[in-house]
Amino acid sequence: MMILSRCCWILLLLADPVSSFQSLSSFRLVARKKPKLFSTAGKGFGAPPPSPEPAEPAKSEQEEAAATATAAKVSPVTSSRDNAFEDVGVRALEALRREEAERKDEELRRVRALRIIDSSIAENPASIPEEVATKMGVRMMSFAGIPLLGTLLAFVAFWYLSVEKNMAIQPNMVAYTTIFFLVIGLGGITYAIFSTSWDPDREGSMLGMEEVKRNLGNVQDGLERSRLNQITREKMAKMSEEEIEAALRDLERRERQG
């Protein structure tokens, strides 16, 4: 086969030397270029393989030492911050427990005080001291008796003007006048009670302005105590007598130790 090819080339060369030389040069050029094309594609007909990524440069010993030192500095700060948060949480929990214990102790003290009051009332029923009742009576005669006397005098005056002087008196005027004096009389009774000194050993002032302020404050405190006593009685009703006695004994023991 090769001999036949060569013979053909020889004949062409003899027939047309110029064309044959150009064809031979082109063929050799193509033959030289082909291995280069196939060598760039790699095996098969796929895309050329990706170039490998450049490797990261290895860290030096100084960089590794610096990184270790930075981590060592950060870790104590983080641990100290965590410890601070834990301390805050522990203190808050202890404060809540202390407040709850104080609240329970205050309720037990109210229970103890209420039991003492109930026992004292059972032995000696509550009543107004005689000295205080006397002072109230005197003040009522002054602050309520005078308006009531004015009501009687108003009736007498209207009768005299109507009968003796033949004046036409409207019934509405009589009614309004008597109501006015009665209202003043009721207000006088209330003021007489609150302006009296409720302390048997204290006389009080003439008008009783200081006593009014003090007694109104006592009434407000009494209403607040009554509300708290009612709440305490409701809680006591849910407990047995043995539980109440045990809680009071424990409170007294802790108060002696404290």
PDB file of C-alpha atoms in Angstrom:
ATOM      1  CA  MET A   1       0.000   0.000   0.000  1.00  0.00           C
ATOM      2  CA  MET A   2       2.781   2.372   0.872  1.00  0.00           C
ATOM      3  CA  ILE A   3       4.624   1.561  -2.336  1.00  0.00           C
ATOM      4  CA  LEU A   4       1.509   2.367  -4.370  1.00  0.00           C
ATOM      5  CA  SER A   5       1.134   5.732  -2.564  1.00  0.00           C
ATOM      6  CA  ARG A   6       4.639   6.688  -3.276  1.00  0.00           C
ATOM      7  CA  CYS A   7       4.273   5.788  -6.899  1.00  0.00           C
ATOM      8  CA  CYS A   8       1.231   8.045  -7.128  1.00  0.00           C
ATOM      9  CA  TRP A   9       3.125  10.944  -5.603  1.00  0.00           C
ATOM     10  CA  ILE A  10       6.017  10.421  -7.971  1.00  0.00           C
ATOM     11  CA  LEU A  11       3.681  10.494 -10.975  1.00  0.00           C
ATOM     12  CA  LEU A  12       1.993  13.673  -9.725  1.00  0.00           C
ATOM     13  CA  LEU A  13       5.369  15.238  -9.133  1.00  0.00           C
ATOM     14  CA  LEU A  14       6.431  14.463 -12.644  1.00  0.00           C
ATOM     15  CA  ALA A  15       3.195  15.743 -14.150  1.00  0.00           C
ATOM     16  CA  ASP A  16       2.874  19.037 -12.152  1.00  0.00           C
ATOM     17  CA  PRO A  17       5.813  19.700  -9.884  1.00  0.00           C
ATOM     18  CA  VAL A  18       4.526  23.050  -8.475  1.00  0.00           C
ATOM     19  CA  SER A  19       1.003  21.889  -7.424  1.00  0.00           C
ATOM     20  CA  SER A  20       2.372  18.674  -6.010  1.00  0.00           C
ATOM     21  CA  PHE A  21       4.899  20.557  -3.896  1.00  0.00           C
ATOM     22  CA  GLN A  22       2.175  22.909  -2.502  1.00  0.00           C
ATOM     23  CA  SER A  23      -0.127  19.965  -1.652  1.00  0.00           C
ATOM     24  CA  LEU A  24       2.724  18.154   0.030  1.00  0.00           C
ATOM     25  CA  SER A  25       3.600  21.253   2.105  1.00  0.00           C
ATOM     26  CA  SER A  26      -0.042  21.714   3.169  1.00  0.00           C
ATOM     27  CA  PHE A  27      -0.356  18.102   4.145  1.00  0.00           C
ATOM     28  CA  ARG A  28       2.758  18.256   6.262  1.00  0.00           C
ATOM     29  CA  LEU A  29       1.568  21.473   7.961  1.00  0.00           C
ATOM     30  CA  VAL A  30      -1.774  19.899   8.832  1.00  0.00           C
ATOM     31  CA  ALA A  31      -0.100  16.765  10.024  1.00  0.00           C
ATOM     32  CA  ARG A  32       2.126  18.764  12.298  1.00  0.00           C
ATOM     33  CA  LYS A  33      -0.766  20.804  13.777  1.00  0.00           C
ATOM     34  CA  LYS A  34      -3.073  17.869  14.548  1.00  0.00           C
ATOM     35  CA  PRO A  35      -1.082  16.389  17.419  1.00  0.00           C
ATOM     36  CA  LYS A  36      -1.098  19.793  19.103  1.00  0.00           C
ATOM     37  CA  LEU A  37      -4.906  20.091  18.830  1.00  0.00           C
ATOM     38  CA  PHE A  38      -5.513  16.623  20.170  1.00  0.00           C
ATOM     39  CA  SER A  39      -3.043  17.094  22.984  1.00  0.00           C
ATOM     40  CA  THR A  40      -4.888  20.138  24.401  1.00  0.00           C
ATOM     41  CA  ALA A  41      -8.253  18.389  24.572  1.00  0.00           C
ATOM     42  CA  GLY A  42      -7.110  15.498  26.700  1.00  0.00           C
ATOM     43  CA  LYS A  43      -8.656  12.094  26.480  1.00  0.00           C
ATOM     44  CA  GLY A  44     -12.057  11.831  24.806  1.00  0.00           C
ATOM     45  CA  PHE A  45     -14.115  14.661  23.258  1.00  0.00           C
ATOM     46  CA  GLY A  46     -15.115  16.576  26.486  1.00  0.00           C
ATOM     47  CA  ALA A  47     -14.004  19.991  27.672  1.00  0.00           C
ATOM     48  CA  PRO A  48     -10.442  20.391  28.847  1.00  0.00           C
ATOM     49  CA  PRO A  49      -9.973  19.571  32.577  1.00  0.00           C
ATOM     50  CA  PRO A  50     -10.086  22.556  34.976  1.00  0.00           C
ATOM     51  CA  SER A  51      -6.826  23.891  36.157  1.00  0.00           C
ATOM     52  CA  PRO A  52      -6.052  22.964  39.788  1.00  0.00           C
ATOM     53  CA  GLU A  53      -6.612  25.665  42.412  1.00  0.00           C
ATOM     54  CA  PRO A  54      -3.503  27.146  43.906  1.00  0.00           C
ATOM     55  CA  ALA A  55      -2.757  25.691  47.312  1.00  0.00           C
ATOM     56  CA  GLU A  56      -3.035  27.989  50.327  1.00  0.00           C
ATOM     57  CA  PRO A  57       0.259  29.038  51.696  1.00  0.00           C
ATOM     58  CA  ALA A  58       1.091  27.332  54.945  1.00  0.00           C
ATOM     59  CA  LYS A  59       0.842  29.488  58.067  1.00  0.00           C
ATOM     60  CA  SER A  60       4.026  30.382  59.709  1.00  0.00           C
ATOM     61  CA  GLU A  61       4.770  29.582  63.335  1.00  0.00           C
ATOM     62  CA  GLN A  62       4.395  33.263  64.302  1.00  0.00           C
ATOM     63  CA  GLU A  63       0.867  33.450  62.851  1.00  0.00           C
ATOM     64  CA  GLU A  64      -0.174  30.255  64.645  1.00  0.00           C
ATOM     65  CA  ALA A  65       1.244  31.603  67.927  1.00  0.00           C
ATOM     66  CA  ALA A  66      -0.619  34.905  67.440  1.00  0.00           C
ATOM     67  CA  ALA A  67      -3.914  33.072  66.782  1.00  0.00           C
ATOM     68  CA  THR A  68      -3.443  30.945  69.900  1.00  0.00           C
ATOM     69  CA  ALA A  69      -2.715  34.038  72.018  1.00  0.00           C
ATOM     70  CA  THR A  70      -5.855  35.801  70.685  1.00  0.00           C
ATOM     71  CA  ALA A  71      -8.030  32.797  71.531  1.00  0.00           C
ATOM     72  CA  ALA A  72      -6.484  32.677  74.998  1.00  0.00           C
ATOM     73  CA  LYS A  73      -7.323  36.369  75.514  1.00  0.00           C
ATOM     74  CA  VAL A  74     -10.932  36.049  74.291  1.00  0.00           C
ATOM     75  CA  SER A  75     -11.844  32.956  76.294  1.00  0.00           C
ATOM     76  CA  PRO A  76     -11.298  34.538  79.772  1.00  0.00           C
ATOM     77  CA  VAL A  77     -13.449  37.546  78.770  1.00  0.00           C
ATOM     78  CA  THR A  78     -16.241  35.260  77.574  1.00  0.00           C
ATOM     79  CA  SER A  79     -16.072  33.099  80.688  1.00  0.00           C
ATOM     80  CA  SER A  80     -16.091  36.150  82.972  1.00  0.00           C
ATOM     81  CA  ARG A  81     -19.137  37.533  81.150  1.00  0.00           C
ATOM     82  CA  ASP A  82     -20.945  34.213  81.519  1.00  0.00           C
ATOM     83  CA  ASN A  83     -20.072  34.135  85.215  1.00  0.00           C
ATOM     84  CA  ALA A  84     -21.434  37.668  85.618  1.00  0.00           C
ATOM     85  CA  PHE A  85     -24.745  36.667  83.996  1.00  0.00           C
ATOM     86  CA  GLU A  86     -24.965  33.612  86.227  1.00  0.00           C
ATOM     87  CA  ASP A  87     -24.334  35.751  89.328  1.00  0.00           C
ATOM     88  CA  VAL A  88     -27.090  38.183  88.300  1.00  0.00           C
ATOM     89  CA  GLY A  89     -29.528  35.297  87.782  1.00  0.00           C
ATOM     90  CA  VAL A  90     -28.654  33.734  91.130  1.00  0.00           C
ATOM     91  CA  ARG A  91     -29.097  37.058  92.951  1.00  0.00           C
ATOM     92  CA  ALA A  92     -32.455  37.667  91.256  1.00  0.00           C
ATOM     93  CA  LEU A  93     -33.648  34.177  92.216  1.00  0.00           C
ATOM     94  CA  GLU A  94     -32.535  34.667  95.809  1.00  0.00           C
ATOM     95  CA  ALA A  95     -34.328  38.036  95.925  1.00  0.00           C
ATOM     96  CA  LEU A  96     -37.560  36.443  94.679  1.00  0.00           C
ATOM     97  CA  ARG A  97     -37.319  33.671  97.251  1.00  0.00           C
ATOM     98  CA  ARG A  98     -36.620  36.187 100.010  1.00  0.00           C
ATOM     99  CA  GLU A  99     -39.618  38.320  98.983  1.00  0.00           C
ATOM    100  CA  GLU A 100     -41.860  35.245  98.902  1.00  0.00           C
ATOM    101  CA  ALA A 101     -40.676  34.185 102.376  1.00  0.00           C
ATOM    102  CA  GLU A 102     -41.247  37.703 103.753  1.00  0.00           C
ATOM    103  CA  ARG A 103     -44.729  37.785 102.242  1.00  0.00           C
ATOM    104  CA  LYS A 104     -45.621  34.472 103.879  1.00  0.00           C
ATOM    105  CA  ASP A 105     -44.201  35.655 107.206  1.00  0.00           C
ATOM    106  CA  GLU A 106     -46.277  38.832 106.990  1.00  0.00           C
ATOM    107  CA  GLU A 107     -49.410  36.779 106.374  1.00  0.00           C
ATOM    108  CA  LEU A 108     -48.585  34.615 109.393  1.00  0.00           C
ATOM    109  CA  ARG A 109     -48.117  37.733 111.535  1.00  0.00           C
ATOM    110  CA  ARG A 110     -51.555  38.960 110.438  1.00  0.00           C
ATOM    111  CA  VAL A 111     -53.002  35.573 111.359  1.00  0.00           C
ATOM    112  CA  ARG A 112     -51.381  35.779 114.794  1.00  0.00           C
ATOM    113  CA  ALA A 113     -52.617  39.346 115.348  1.00  0.00           C
ATOM    114  CA  LEU A 114     -56.126  38.418 114.200  1.00  0.00           C
ATOM    115  CA  ARG A 115     -56.259  35.478 116.596  1.00  0.00           C
ATOM    116  CA  ILE A 116     -55.171  37.759 119.448  1.00  0.00           C
ATOM    117  CA  ILE A 117     -57.869  40.322 118.560  1.00  0.00           C
ATOM    118  CA  ASP A 118     -60.554  37.628 118.340  1.00  0.00           C
ATOM    119  CA  SER A 119     -59.604  36.220 121.720  1.00  0.00           C
ATOM    120  CA  SER A 120     -59.553  39.679 123.349  1.00  0.00           C
ATOM    121  CA  ILE A 121     -62.957  40.571 121.858  1.00  0.00           C
ATOM    122  CA  ALA A 122     -64.377  37.267 123.069  1.00  0.00           C
ATOM    123  CA  GLU A 123     -63.196  38.062 126.614  1.00  0.00           C
ATOM    124  CA  ASN A 124     -64.017  41.790 126.594  1.00  0.00           C
ATOM    125  CA  PRO A 125     -66.643  42.877 124.038  1.00  0.00           C
ATOM    126  CA  ALA A 126     -65.752  46.101 122.234  1.00  0.00           C
ATOM    127  CA  SER A 127     -67.507  49.242 123.415  1.00  0.00           C
ATOM    128  CA  ILE A 128     -66.984  52.988 123.408  1.00  0.00           C
ATOM    129  CA  PRO A 129     -65.216  54.167 126.547  1.00  0.00           C
ATOM    130  CA  GLU A 130     -67.419  56.180 128.880  1.00  0.00           C
ATOM    131  CA  GLU A 131     -65.150  59.241 128.732  1.00  0.00           C
ATOM    132  CA  VAL A 132     -65.310  59.310 124.941  1.00  0.00           C
ATOM    133  CA  ALA A 133     -69.097  58.851 124.927  1.00  0.00           C
ATOM    134  CA  THR A 134     -69.489  61.775 127.353  1.00  0.00           C
ATOM    135  CA  LYS A 135     -67.369  64.068 125.191  1.00  0.00           C
ATOM    136  CA  MET A 136     -69.392  63.069 122.114  1.00  0.00           C
ATOM    137  CA  GLY A 137     -72.664  63.860 123.884  1.00  0.00           C
ATOM    138  CA  VAL A 138     -71.440  67.326 124.854  1.00  0.00           C
ATOM    139  CA  ARG A 139     -70.368  68.107 121.321  1.00  0.00           C
ATOM    140  CA  MET A 140     -73.651  66.812 119.883  1.00  0.00           C
ATOM    141  CA  MET A 141     -75.600  69.176 122.067  1.00  0.00           C
ATOM    142  CA  SER A 142     -73.560  72.055 120.675  1.00  0.00           C
ATOM    143  CA  PHE A 143     -73.277  71.135 116.977  1.00  0.00           C
ATOM    144  CA  ALA A 144     -76.647  69.388 116.537  1.00  0.00           C
ATOM    145  CA  GLY A 145     -78.841  70.842 119.291  1.00  0.00           C
ATOM    146  CA  ILE A 146     -78.566  74.409 118.048  1.00  0.00           C
ATOM    147  CA  PRO A 147     -79.798  73.601 114.478  1.00  0.00           C
ATOM    148  CA  LEU A 148     -82.677  71.526 115.897  1.00  0.00           C
ATOM    149  CA  LEU A 149     -83.620  74.429 118.168  1.00  0.00           C
ATOM    150  CA  GLY A 150     -83.548  76.640 115.070  1.00  0.00           C
ATOM    151  CA  THR A 151     -86.104  74.347 113.435  1.00  0.00           C
ATOM    152  CA  LEU A 152     -88.510  74.794 116.361  1.00  0.00           C
ATOM    153  CA  LEU A 153     -87.975  78.540 116.398  1.00  0.00           C
ATOM    154  CA  ALA A 154     -88.674  78.660 112.640  1.00  0.00           C
ATOM    155  CA  PHE A 155     -92.075  76.966 113.197  1.00  0.00           C
ATOM    156  CA  VAL A 156     -92.921  79.425 115.949  1.00  0.00           C
ATOM    157  CA  ALA A 157     -91.890  82.370 113.791  1.00  0.00           C
ATOM    158  CA  PHE A 158     -94.003  81.212 110.833  1.00  0.00           C
ATOM    159  CA  TRP A 159     -97.034  80.677 113.122  1.00  0.00           C
ATOM    160  CA  TYR A 160     -96.665  84.156 114.615  1.00  0.00           C
ATOM    161  CA  LEU A 161     -96.357  85.850 111.226  1.00  0.00           C
ATOM    162  CA  SER A 162     -99.284  83.929 109.802  1.00  0.00           C
ATOM    163  CA  VAL A 163    -101.744  84.296 112.738  1.00  0.00           C
ATOM    164  CA  GLU A 164    -100.811  87.504 114.489  1.00  0.00           C
ATOM    165  CA  LYS A 165     -99.575  89.538 111.505  1.00  0.00           C
ATOM    166  CA  ASN A 166    -101.926  88.043 108.910  1.00  0.00           C
ATOM    167  CA  MET A 167     -99.047  87.408 106.504  1.00  0.00           C
ATOM    168  CA  ALA A 168     -99.384  84.855 103.757  1.00  0.00           C
ATOM    169  CA  ILE A 169     -96.655  82.288 104.297  1.00  0.00           C
ATOM    170  CA  GLN A 170     -96.028  79.854 101.485  1.00  0.00           C
ATOM    171  CA  PRO A 171     -95.869  76.213 102.581  1.00  0.00           C
ATOM    172  CA  ASN A 172     -92.772  75.725 100.433  1.00  0.00           C
ATOM    173  CA  MET A 173     -90.909  78.323 102.445  1.00  0.00           C
ATOM    174  CA  VAL A 174     -91.775  76.526 105.689  1.00  0.00           C
ATOM    175  CA  ALA A 175     -90.666  73.169 104.254  1.00  0.00           C
ATOM    176  CA  TYR A 176     -87.352  74.491 102.866  1.00  0.00           C
ATOM    177  CA  THR A 177     -86.530  76.240 106.111  1.00  0.00           C
ATOM    178  CA  THR A 178     -87.141  73.205 108.305  1.00  0.00           C
ATOM    179  CA  ILE A 179     -85.209  70.903 105.914  1.00  0.00           C
ATOM    180  CA  PHE A 180     -82.287  73.324 105.977  1.00  0.00           C
ATOM    181  CA  PHE A 181     -82.050  73.257 109.779  1.00  0.00           C
ATOM    182  CA  LEU A 182     -82.456  69.456 109.872  1.00  0.00           C
ATOM    183  CA  VAL A 183     -79.586  68.957 107.400  1.00  0.00           C
ATOM    184  CA  ILE A 184     -77.381  71.246 109.482  1.00  0.00           C
ATOM    185  CA  GLY A 185     -78.362  69.259 112.581  1.00  0.00           C
ATOM    186  CA  LEU A 186     -77.407  65.906 110.940  1.00  0.00           C
ATOM    187  CA  GLY A 187     -74.110  67.395 109.788  1.00  0.00           C
ATOM    188  CA  GLY A 188     -73.549  68.629 113.335  1.00  0.00           C
ATOM    189  CA  ILE A 189     -74.046  65.117 114.733  1.00  0.00           C
ATOM    190  CA  THR A 190     -71.467  63.697 112.286  1.00  0.00           C
ATOM    191  CA  TYR A 191     -69.000  66.480 113.002  1.00  0.00           C
ATOM    192  CA  ALA A 192     -69.500  66.044 116.753  1.00  0.00           C
ATOM    193  CA  ILE A 193     -68.537  62.362 116.475  1.00  0.00           C
ATOM    194  CA  PHE A 194     -65.409  62.956 114.380  1.00  0.00           C
ATOM    195  CA  SER A 195     -64.288  66.095 116.232  1.00  0.00           C
ATOM    196  CA  THR A 196     -64.245  64.263 119.555  1.00  0.00           C
ATOM    197  CA  SER A 197     -60.970  62.866 120.777  1.00  0.00           C
ATOM    198  CA  TRP A 198     -61.295  59.084 120.730  1.00  0.00           C
ATOM    199  CA  ASP A 199     -58.490  58.827 123.230  1.00  0.00           C
ATOM    200  CA  PRO A 200     -59.988  58.708 126.735  1.00  0.00           C
ATOM    201  CA  ASP A 201     -56.891  60.385 128.203  1.00  0.00           C
ATOM    202  CA  ARG A 202     -56.881  63.263 125.721  1.00  0.00           C
ATOM    203  CA  GLU A 203     -59.429  66.094 125.908  1.00  0.00           C
ATOM    204  CA  GLY A 204     -59.059  67.584 122.432  1.00  0.00           C
ATOM    205  CA  SER A 205     -59.501  71.101 121.119  1.00  0.00           C
ATOM    206  CA  MET A 206     -62.668  73.210 121.124  1.00  0.00           C
ATOM    207  CA  LEU A 207     -63.495  72.984 117.408  1.00  0.00           C
ATOM    208  CA  GLY A 208     -61.808  69.605 117.006  1.00  0.00           C
ATOM    209  CA  MET A 209     -60.146  70.194 113.610  1.00  0.00           C
ATOM    210  CA  GLU A 210     -57.083  68.151 114.567  1.00  0.00           C
ATOM    211  CA  GLU A 211     -59.285  65.346 115.887  1.00  0.00           C
ATOM    212  CA  VAL A 212     -61.294  65.275 112.639  1.00  0.00           C
ATOM    213  CA  LYS A 213     -58.141  64.671 110.572  1.00  0.00           C
ATOM    214  CA  ARG A 214     -56.852  62.049 112.990  1.00  0.00           C
ATOM    215  CA  ASN A 215     -60.174  60.219 113.275  1.00  0.00           C
ATOM    216  CA  LEU A 216     -60.733  60.161 109.506  1.00  0.00           C
ATOM    217  CA  GLY A 217     -57.282  58.607 109.099  1.00  0.00           C
ATOM    218  CA  ASN A 218     -58.166  56.030 111.748  1.00  0.00           C
ATOM    219  CA  VAL A 219     -61.366  55.172 109.885  1.00  0.00           C
ATOM    220  CA  GLN A 220     -59.461  54.672 106.632  1.00  0.00           C
ATOM    221  CA  ASP A 221     -56.899  52.477 108.384  1.00  0.00           C
ATOM    222  CA  GLY A 222     -59.687  50.495 109.995  1.00  0.00           C
ATOM    223  CA  LEU A 223     -61.366  49.869 106.646  1.00  0.00           C
ATOM    224  CA  GLU A 224     -58.045  48.702 105.170  1.00  0.00           C
ATOM    225  CA  ARG A 225     -57.457  46.401 108.153  1.00  0.00           C
ATOM    226  CA  SER A 226     -60.960  45.012 107.792  1.00  0.00           C
ATOM    227  CA  ARG A 227     -60.289  44.184 104.145  1.00  0.00           C
ATOM    228  CA  LEU A 228     -56.991  42.471 104.973  1.00  0.00           C
ATOM    229  CA  ASN A 229     -58.594  40.617 107.890  1.00  0.00           C
ATOM    230  CA  GLN A 230     -61.311  39.336 105.594  1.00  0.00           C
ATOM    231  CA  ILE A 231     -58.693  38.014 103.153  1.00  0.00           C
ATOM    232  CA  THR A 232     -56.788  36.432 106.036  1.00  0.00           C
ATOM    233  CA  ARG A 233     -59.930  34.764 107.376  1.00  0.00           C
ATOM    234  CA  GLU A 234     -60.636  33.295 103.940  1.00  0.00           C
ATOM    235  CA  LYS A 235     -57.122  31.806 103.831  1.00  0.00           C
ATOM    236  CA  MET A 236     -57.449  30.521 107.392  1.00  0.00           C
ATOM    237  CA  ALA A 237     -60.677  28.771 106.440  1.00  0.00           C
ATOM    238  CA  LYS A 238     -58.766  26.670 103.883  1.00  0.00           C
ATOM    239  CA  MET A 239     -56.246  25.478 106.509  1.00  0.00           C
ATOM    240  CA  SER A 240     -56.685  23.172 109.433  1.00  0.00           C
ATOM    241  CA  GLU A 241     -56.018  24.282 113.001  1.00  0.00           C
ATOM    242  CA  GLU A 242     -52.974  21.982 113.207  1.00  0.00           C
ATOM    243  CA  GLU A 243     -51.422  23.563 110.095  1.00  0.00           C
ATOM    244  CA  ILE A 244     -51.973  27.067 111.469  1.00  0.00           C
ATOM    245  CA  GLU A 245     -50.432  26.179 114.830  1.00  0.00           C
ATOM    246  CA  ALA A 246     -47.410  24.537 113.155  1.00  0.00           C
ATOM    247  CA  ALA A 247     -46.842  27.572 110.904  1.00  0.00           C
ATOM    248  CA  LEU A 248     -47.089  29.980 113.870  1.00  0.00           C
ATOM    249  CA  ARG A 249     -44.641  27.893 115.918  1.00  0.00           C
ATOM    250  CA  ASP A 250     -42.185  27.882 113.021  1.00  0.00           C
ATOM    251  CA  LEU A 251     -42.539  31.675 112.682  1.00  0.00           C
ATOM    252  CA  GLU A 252     -41.879  32.211 116.391  1.00  0.00           C
ATOM    253  CA  ARG A 253     -38.833  29.910 116.229  1.00  0.00           C
ATOM    254  CA  ARG A 254     -37.365  31.827 113.282  1.00  0.00           C
ATOM    255  CA  GLU A 255     -38.064  35.171 115.004  1.00  0.00           C
ATOM    256  CA  ARG A 256     -36.209  34.009 118.126  1.00  0.00           C
ATOM    257  CA  GLN A 257     -33.267  32.822 116.043  1.00  0.00           C
ATOM    258  CA  GLY A 258     -33.213  36.049 114.045  1.00  0.00           C
TER     259      GLY A 258
END
